[in-house]
Short mmCIF file of C-alpha atoms in Angstrom, two decimals:
data_model
loop_
_atom_site.label_atom_id
_atom_site.label_comp_id
_atom_site.label_asym_id
_atom_site.label_seq_id
_atom_site.Cartn_x
_atom_site.Cartn_y
_atom_site.Cartn_z
CA UNK A 5 -12.19 30.68 5.55
CA UNK A 6 -9.49 28.18 6.23
CA UNK A 7 -6.70 27.58 3.71
CA UNK A 8 -6.82 23.99 2.47
CA UNK A 9 -4.11 22.55 0.36
CA UNK A 10 -4.93 19.47 -1.77
CA UNK A 11 -2.00 17.67 -3.47
CA UNK A 12 -3.87 14.85 -5.20
CA UNK A 13 -3.84 14.88 -9.00
CA UNK A 14 -7.19 15.87 -10.60
CA UNK A 15 -8.88 15.69 -7.20
CA UNK A 16 -11.96 17.60 -8.28
CA UNK A 17 -12.74 15.30 -11.21
CA UNK A 18 -11.59 12.04 -9.63
CA UNK A 19 -13.37 12.62 -6.29
CA UNK A 20 -16.33 14.88 -7.10
CA UNK A 21 -18.40 13.83 -4.10
CA UNK A 22 -15.68 14.69 -1.60
CA UNK A 23 -14.80 17.93 -3.43
CA UNK A 24 -18.52 18.92 -3.31
CA UNK A 25 -18.65 18.00 0.39
CA UNK A 26 -15.72 20.31 1.06
CA UNK A 27 -16.93 23.25 -0.96
CA UNK A 28 -20.52 22.96 0.38
CA UNK A 29 -19.19 23.29 3.93
CA UNK A 30 -18.12 26.91 3.15
CA UNK A 31 -15.19 26.35 5.48
CA UNK A 32 -12.34 26.28 3.00
CA UNK A 33 -10.44 28.29 0.43
CA UNK A 34 -9.20 25.34 -1.60
CA UNK A 35 -5.81 25.26 -3.38
CA UNK A 36 -5.46 22.23 -5.64
CA UNK A 37 -2.20 21.13 -7.24
CA UNK A 38 -0.89 17.77 -8.42
CA UNK A 39 2.34 18.01 -6.48
CA UNK A 40 4.49 20.49 -4.65
CA UNK A 41 7.19 19.72 -7.23
CA UNK A 42 5.05 21.53 -9.81
CA UNK A 43 5.79 24.78 -8.03
CA UNK A 44 8.88 27.06 -7.96
CA UNK A 45 10.58 27.26 -4.57
CA UNK A 46 9.10 30.71 -4.07
CA UNK A 47 5.59 29.63 -5.00
CA UNK A 48 5.90 26.60 -2.71
CA UNK A 49 7.05 28.67 0.29
CA UNK A 50 4.22 31.18 -0.25
CA UNK A 51 1.58 28.44 -0.41
CA UNK A 52 2.86 26.49 2.56
CA UNK A 53 3.11 29.58 4.70
CA UNK A 54 -0.64 30.15 4.53
CA UNK A 55 -1.75 26.44 4.58
CA UNK A 56 -3.88 25.53 7.63
CA UNK A 57 -4.94 22.00 6.38
CA UNK A 58 -3.17 19.63 3.96
CA UNK A 59 -5.09 16.87 2.23
CA UNK A 60 -2.35 14.60 0.84
CA UNK A 61 -1.67 11.11 -0.45
CA UNK A 62 1.92 10.23 -1.20
CA UNK A 63 3.67 13.58 -0.60
CA UNK A 64 6.20 13.53 2.21
CA UNK A 65 5.42 15.69 5.25
CA UNK A 66 8.80 15.99 6.93
CA UNK A 67 10.46 18.44 9.30
CA UNK A 68 11.71 20.64 6.48
CA UNK A 69 8.20 21.21 5.18
CA UNK A 70 6.79 21.62 8.64
CA UNK A 71 9.19 24.44 9.21
CA UNK A 72 7.55 26.21 6.25
CA UNK A 73 4.01 25.64 7.49
CA UNK A 74 3.48 27.67 10.71
CA UNK A 75 -0.28 27.66 10.43
CA UNK A 76 -0.80 23.98 9.75
CA UNK A 77 -3.20 22.45 12.24
CA UNK A 78 -4.17 19.19 10.49
CA UNK A 79 -2.58 16.81 8.00
CA UNK A 80 -5.14 14.46 6.32
CA UNK A 81 -3.70 11.44 4.60
CA UNK A 82 -5.88 9.65 2.00
CA UNK A 83 -5.01 6.01 2.64
CA UNK A 84 -3.88 4.00 5.68
CA UNK A 85 -0.06 4.00 5.60
CA UNK A 86 1.45 6.91 7.50
CA UNK A 87 5.11 6.32 6.65
CA UNK A 88 5.35 9.42 4.50
CA UNK A 89 4.42 11.68 7.51
CA UNK A 90 6.73 12.59 10.33
CA UNK A 91 4.31 11.79 13.15
CA UNK A 92 6.74 12.73 15.91
CA UNK A 93 7.30 16.27 14.55
CA UNK A 94 3.57 16.68 14.00
CA UNK A 95 2.91 15.64 17.62
CA UNK A 96 5.55 18.14 18.89
CA UNK A 97 3.90 20.91 16.93
CA UNK A 98 0.40 19.81 18.02
CA UNK A 99 -0.65 19.13 14.43
CA UNK A 100 -3.48 16.61 14.18
CA UNK A 101 -2.94 13.80 11.75
CA UNK A 102 -5.89 11.77 10.34
CA UNK A 103 -6.13 9.09 7.72
CA UNK A 104 -8.69 6.80 6.05
CA UNK A 105 -7.49 3.61 7.60
CA UNK A 106 -9.62 0.59 6.80
CA UNK A 107 -11.43 2.10 3.88
CA UNK A 108 -9.33 0.23 1.27
CA UNK A 109 -9.00 -3.00 3.26
CA UNK A 110 -11.14 -5.07 0.95
CA UNK A 111 -9.58 -3.55 -2.16
CA UNK A 112 -6.03 -4.43 -1.13
CA UNK A 113 -7.09 -7.94 0.02
CA UNK A 114 -8.83 -8.64 -3.31
CA UNK A 115 -5.79 -7.33 -5.32
CA UNK A 116 -3.48 -9.52 -3.25
CA UNK A 117 -5.56 -12.54 -4.09
CA UNK A 118 -5.69 -11.41 -7.72
CA UNK A 119 -1.86 -11.21 -7.91
CA UNK A 120 -1.57 -14.56 -6.12
CA UNK A 121 -3.78 -16.27 -8.68
CA UNK A 122 -2.24 -14.43 -11.62
CA UNK A 123 1.33 -15.35 -10.81
CA UNK A 124 0.49 -18.98 -9.94
CA UNK A 125 -1.48 -19.48 -13.14
CA UNK A 126 0.96 -17.56 -15.41
CA UNK A 127 -1.86 -15.26 -16.51
CA UNK A 128 0.26 -12.51 -18.10
CA UNK A 129 2.58 -14.64 -20.27
CA UNK A 130 -0.34 -16.86 -21.40
CA UNK A 131 -2.37 -13.81 -22.28
CA UNK A 132 0.58 -12.43 -24.30
CA UNK A 133 0.87 -15.81 -26.08
CA UNK A 134 -2.77 -15.88 -27.02
CA UNK A 135 -2.56 -12.31 -28.23
CA UNK A 136 0.33 -13.19 -30.47
CA UNK A 137 -1.48 -16.20 -31.96
CA UNK A 138 0.48 -18.83 -30.02
CA UNK A 139 -2.55 -20.89 -29.10
CA UNK A 140 -0.42 -23.94 -28.27
CA UNK A 141 1.43 -22.18 -25.38
CA UNK A 142 1.22 -24.51 -22.41
CA UNK A 143 2.46 -23.43 -19.01
CA UNK A 144 0.77 -25.53 -16.28
CA UNK A 145 0.16 -23.46 -13.16
CA UNK A 146 -0.56 -24.24 -9.56
CA UNK A 147 -3.75 -24.23 -7.46
CA UNK A 148 -4.14 -22.54 -4.06
CA UNK A 149 -6.20 -25.57 -2.87
CA UNK A 150 -4.31 -27.74 -0.36
CA UNK A 151 -1.38 -25.27 -0.25
CA UNK A 152 -0.20 -23.51 2.87
CA UNK A 153 -0.51 -19.73 2.77
CA UNK A 154 1.62 -17.68 5.20
CA UNK A 155 0.45 -14.17 6.14
CA UNK A 156 3.22 -11.96 7.56
CA UNK A 157 1.20 -9.64 9.73
CA UNK A 158 -2.39 -10.12 10.85
CA UNK A 159 -4.02 -6.67 10.58
CA UNK A 160 -7.18 -5.75 8.82
CA UNK A 161 -5.97 -6.54 5.31
CA UNK A 162 -4.52 -9.92 6.24
CA UNK A 163 -7.63 -10.85 8.15
CA UNK A 164 -9.80 -9.92 5.16
CA UNK A 165 -7.50 -11.95 2.82
CA UNK A 166 -7.82 -14.92 5.16
CA UNK A 167 -11.60 -14.72 4.82
CA UNK A 168 -11.35 -14.47 1.03
CA UNK A 169 -9.06 -17.56 1.01
CA UNK A 170 -11.46 -19.68 2.98
CA UNK A 171 -13.26 -21.21 -0.03
CA UNK A 172 -9.89 -22.19 -1.55
CA UNK A 173 -9.36 -24.86 1.12
CA UNK A 174 -5.84 -23.79 1.92
CA UNK A 175 -4.14 -24.00 5.30
CA UNK A 176 -3.41 -20.50 6.58
CA UNK A 177 -0.62 -19.53 8.92
CA UNK A 178 0.22 -16.09 10.28
CA UNK A 179 2.99 -14.42 12.13
CA UNK A 180 2.30 -11.16 14.04
CA UNK A 181 3.92 -10.10 17.34
CA UNK A 182 0.52 -8.66 18.34
CA UNK A 183 -1.55 -11.60 17.06
CA UNK A 184 -5.26 -11.33 17.45
CA UNK A 185 -5.88 -14.86 18.78
CA UNK A 186 -9.69 -14.53 18.75
CA UNK A 187 -9.70 -13.41 15.06
CA UNK A 188 -7.23 -16.18 14.21
CA UNK A 189 -9.51 -18.80 15.67
CA UNK A 190 -12.56 -17.41 13.89
CA UNK A 191 -10.74 -17.39 10.60
CA UNK A 192 -9.17 -20.83 11.09
CA UNK A 193 -5.64 -19.24 10.97
CA UNK A 194 -2.81 -20.86 12.85
CA UNK A 195 -0.38 -18.48 14.63
CA UNK A 196 3.23 -19.45 14.14
CA UNK A 197 6.69 -18.00 14.53
CA UNK A 198 8.31 -16.11 11.64
CA UNK A 199 10.74 -18.98 11.06
CA UNK A 200 7.93 -21.53 10.98
CA UNK A 201 5.98 -19.43 8.50
CA UNK A 202 8.94 -19.11 6.15
CA UNK A 203 9.81 -22.83 6.07
CA UNK A 204 6.20 -24.19 5.93
CA UNK A 205 4.41 -21.83 3.46
CA UNK A 206 3.90 -22.46 -0.20
CA UNK A 207 2.69 -18.89 -0.64
CA UNK A 208 3.85 -15.92 1.46
CA UNK A 209 1.92 -12.70 1.47
CA UNK A 210 3.23 -9.60 3.32
CA UNK A 211 0.99 -7.29 5.36
CA UNK A 212 3.24 -5.24 7.73
CA UNK A 213 4.04 -1.54 7.87
CA UNK A 214 7.11 -0.01 6.36
CA UNK A 215 8.71 0.86 9.71
CA UNK A 216 12.51 1.35 9.97
CA UNK A 217 12.86 -1.96 11.85
CA UNK A 218 11.16 -3.81 8.99
CA UNK A 219 13.31 -2.32 6.21
CA UNK A 220 14.90 -5.04 4.06
CA UNK A 221 13.22 -7.84 6.08
CA UNK A 222 12.82 -9.88 2.92
CA UNK A 223 16.41 -10.29 1.74
CA UNK A 224 18.65 -13.10 0.47
CA UNK A 225 18.74 -14.81 3.84
CA UNK A 226 14.96 -14.66 4.23
CA UNK A 227 14.27 -15.94 0.71
CA UNK A 228 16.65 -18.85 1.21
CA UNK A 229 14.71 -19.85 4.37
CA UNK A 230 11.54 -20.14 2.33
CA UNK A 231 10.42 -23.39 0.74
CA UNK A 232 11.97 -24.06 -2.65
CA UNK A 233 9.26 -23.34 -5.19
CA UNK A 234 7.31 -20.94 -2.95
CA UNK A 235 5.48 -17.86 -4.29
CA UNK A 236 6.02 -14.37 -2.72
CA UNK A 237 3.39 -11.58 -2.78
CA UNK A 238 3.95 -8.01 -1.47
CA UNK A 239 1.15 -5.44 -1.52
CA UNK A 240 2.39 -3.73 1.62
CA UNK A 241 5.54 -1.53 1.39
CA UNK A 242 8.43 -1.59 -1.06
CA UNK A 243 11.05 -0.88 1.66
CA UNK A 244 10.39 -4.32 3.11
CA UNK A 245 12.06 -6.12 0.19
CA UNK A 246 15.56 -6.03 -1.21
CA UNK A 247 14.69 -6.25 -4.87
CA UNK A 248 18.10 -7.41 -6.07
CA UNK A 249 17.78 -10.39 -3.71
CA UNK A 250 14.23 -11.15 -4.84
CA UNK A 251 15.51 -11.05 -8.43
CA UNK A 252 18.20 -13.59 -7.60
CA UNK A 253 15.78 -15.82 -5.71
CA UNK A 254 13.53 -15.96 -8.78
CA UNK A 255 16.33 -16.20 -11.33
CA UNK A 256 17.91 -19.13 -9.47
CA UNK A 257 14.57 -20.97 -9.31
CA UNK A 258 14.50 -21.03 -5.53
CA UNK A 259 11.20 -18.97 -5.64
CA UNK A 260 8.72 -20.08 -8.29
CA UNK A 261 7.05 -16.72 -8.67
CA UNK A 262 6.51 -13.36 -7.15
CA UNK A 263 4.20 -10.37 -7.49
CA UNK A 264 4.63 -6.88 -6.11
CA UNK A 265 2.44 -3.85 -6.04
CA UNK A 266 4.99 -1.77 -4.28
CA UNK A 267 8.70 -1.01 -4.84
CA UNK A 268 11.63 0.54 -3.05
CA UNK A 269 11.63 3.47 -5.42
CA UNK A 270 8.36 4.95 -6.60
CA UNK A 271 7.59 6.02 -9.28
CA UNK A 272 9.43 2.95 -10.50
CA UNK A 273 12.24 3.81 -12.95
CA UNK A 274 12.24 1.99 -16.25
CA UNK A 275 14.58 -0.99 -16.50
CA UNK A 276 13.94 -2.77 -13.22
CA UNK A 277 15.47 -6.27 -13.85
CA UNK A 278 12.54 -7.95 -12.06
CA UNK A 279 10.42 -7.26 -15.10
CA UNK A 280 12.75 -9.29 -17.38
CA UNK A 281 11.60 -12.40 -15.50
CA UNK A 282 8.57 -14.38 -16.81
CA UNK A 283 7.57 -15.42 -13.30
CA UNK A 284 7.27 -11.86 -11.92
CA UNK A 285 4.30 -9.54 -11.96
CA UNK A 286 4.53 -5.86 -10.90
CA UNK A 287 1.81 -3.30 -10.63
CA UNK A 288 2.12 0.46 -9.92
CA UNK A 289 1.06 0.71 -6.26
CA UNK A 290 -2.70 0.61 -6.89
CA UNK A 291 -3.89 -2.31 -4.77
CA UNK A 292 -6.05 -0.03 -2.71
CA UNK A 293 -7.44 1.92 -5.68
CA UNK A 294 -10.93 0.83 -6.64
CA UNK A 295 -13.81 3.17 -7.45
CA UNK A 296 -15.44 2.02 -4.20
CA UNK A 297 -12.40 2.42 -1.95
CA UNK A 298 -11.42 5.78 -3.34
CA UNK A 299 -14.92 7.13 -2.77
CA UNK A 300 -14.85 5.89 0.81
CA UNK A 301 -11.28 7.19 1.37
CA UNK A 302 -11.98 10.67 0.04
CA UNK A 303 -15.23 11.11 1.86
CA UNK A 304 -13.70 9.92 5.17
CA UNK A 305 -11.01 12.57 4.90
CA UNK A 306 -13.42 15.29 3.71
CA UNK A 307 -15.66 14.62 6.67
CA UNK A 308 -12.64 14.61 9.01
CA UNK A 309 -11.49 17.99 7.83
CA UNK A 310 -14.92 19.49 8.16
CA UNK A 311 -15.27 18.05 11.65
CA UNK A 312 -11.84 19.38 12.68
CA UNK A 313 -12.63 23.00 11.72
CA UNK A 314 -16.27 22.89 12.72
CA UNK A 315 -15.12 22.39 16.30
CA UNK A 316 -12.89 25.37 16.36
#
């Protein structure tokens, strides 16, 4: 039997269909832990030395770990982003890497729209006011209708968001160096330059990968190039945003509101100053997590692992 390491908390109870699929294949001796950090250094080295397949989510697979995993033949990432995996080192060692790209597209797009509406309509502070008996709280919001929405990136999630935005009667712009012109026409999206998108958009939503060249793309300079009173939404990667600069753009009133599902440091330490601002919403990196998407994600990876070892 092949030694399969799963480092996803409560995998068996959270993803019973995928766990059952893996066990029914009779291909694997499964080792489940929440995180490698739960182990002593000796326990970790012993486990990694025998691991042939790793089913992971947010754990980092870097060169140091790969040096301790001589038998690893496949790394299976539940989710689409691969920035926690050293793909170059895996390729050098002929380790196959798979993910569940596309399975959470709708979930992330819906959450992006949810955050957009929530921050524009002041949902959280108004809910808190109602809870506290302040029925006279009045904080007029803004509508998406007749606004200009700028999508930074035009991959699967951005395209799905564009489709969800269609009934709102907004103008939609997008910047992407590899713009899909056919999809843009079909979705009534206007391709523009990055500078045009920043200056023309009332709402900016980010949908690009956390690559080194994108780190800190949204900083003081970028925020100042946005329309005064614009809204900023990030459900992509925390490394794209300099949070101190976002804080200042909101505190100064240059941006009217912002919502982020991702942060530069995760788990997010207590005391992030963004949460002191009434016009900011933050959620704990769960845009892609719905019952439907997680079932699809986990089954995609389970089937990929079974297929990989069935061919051997």
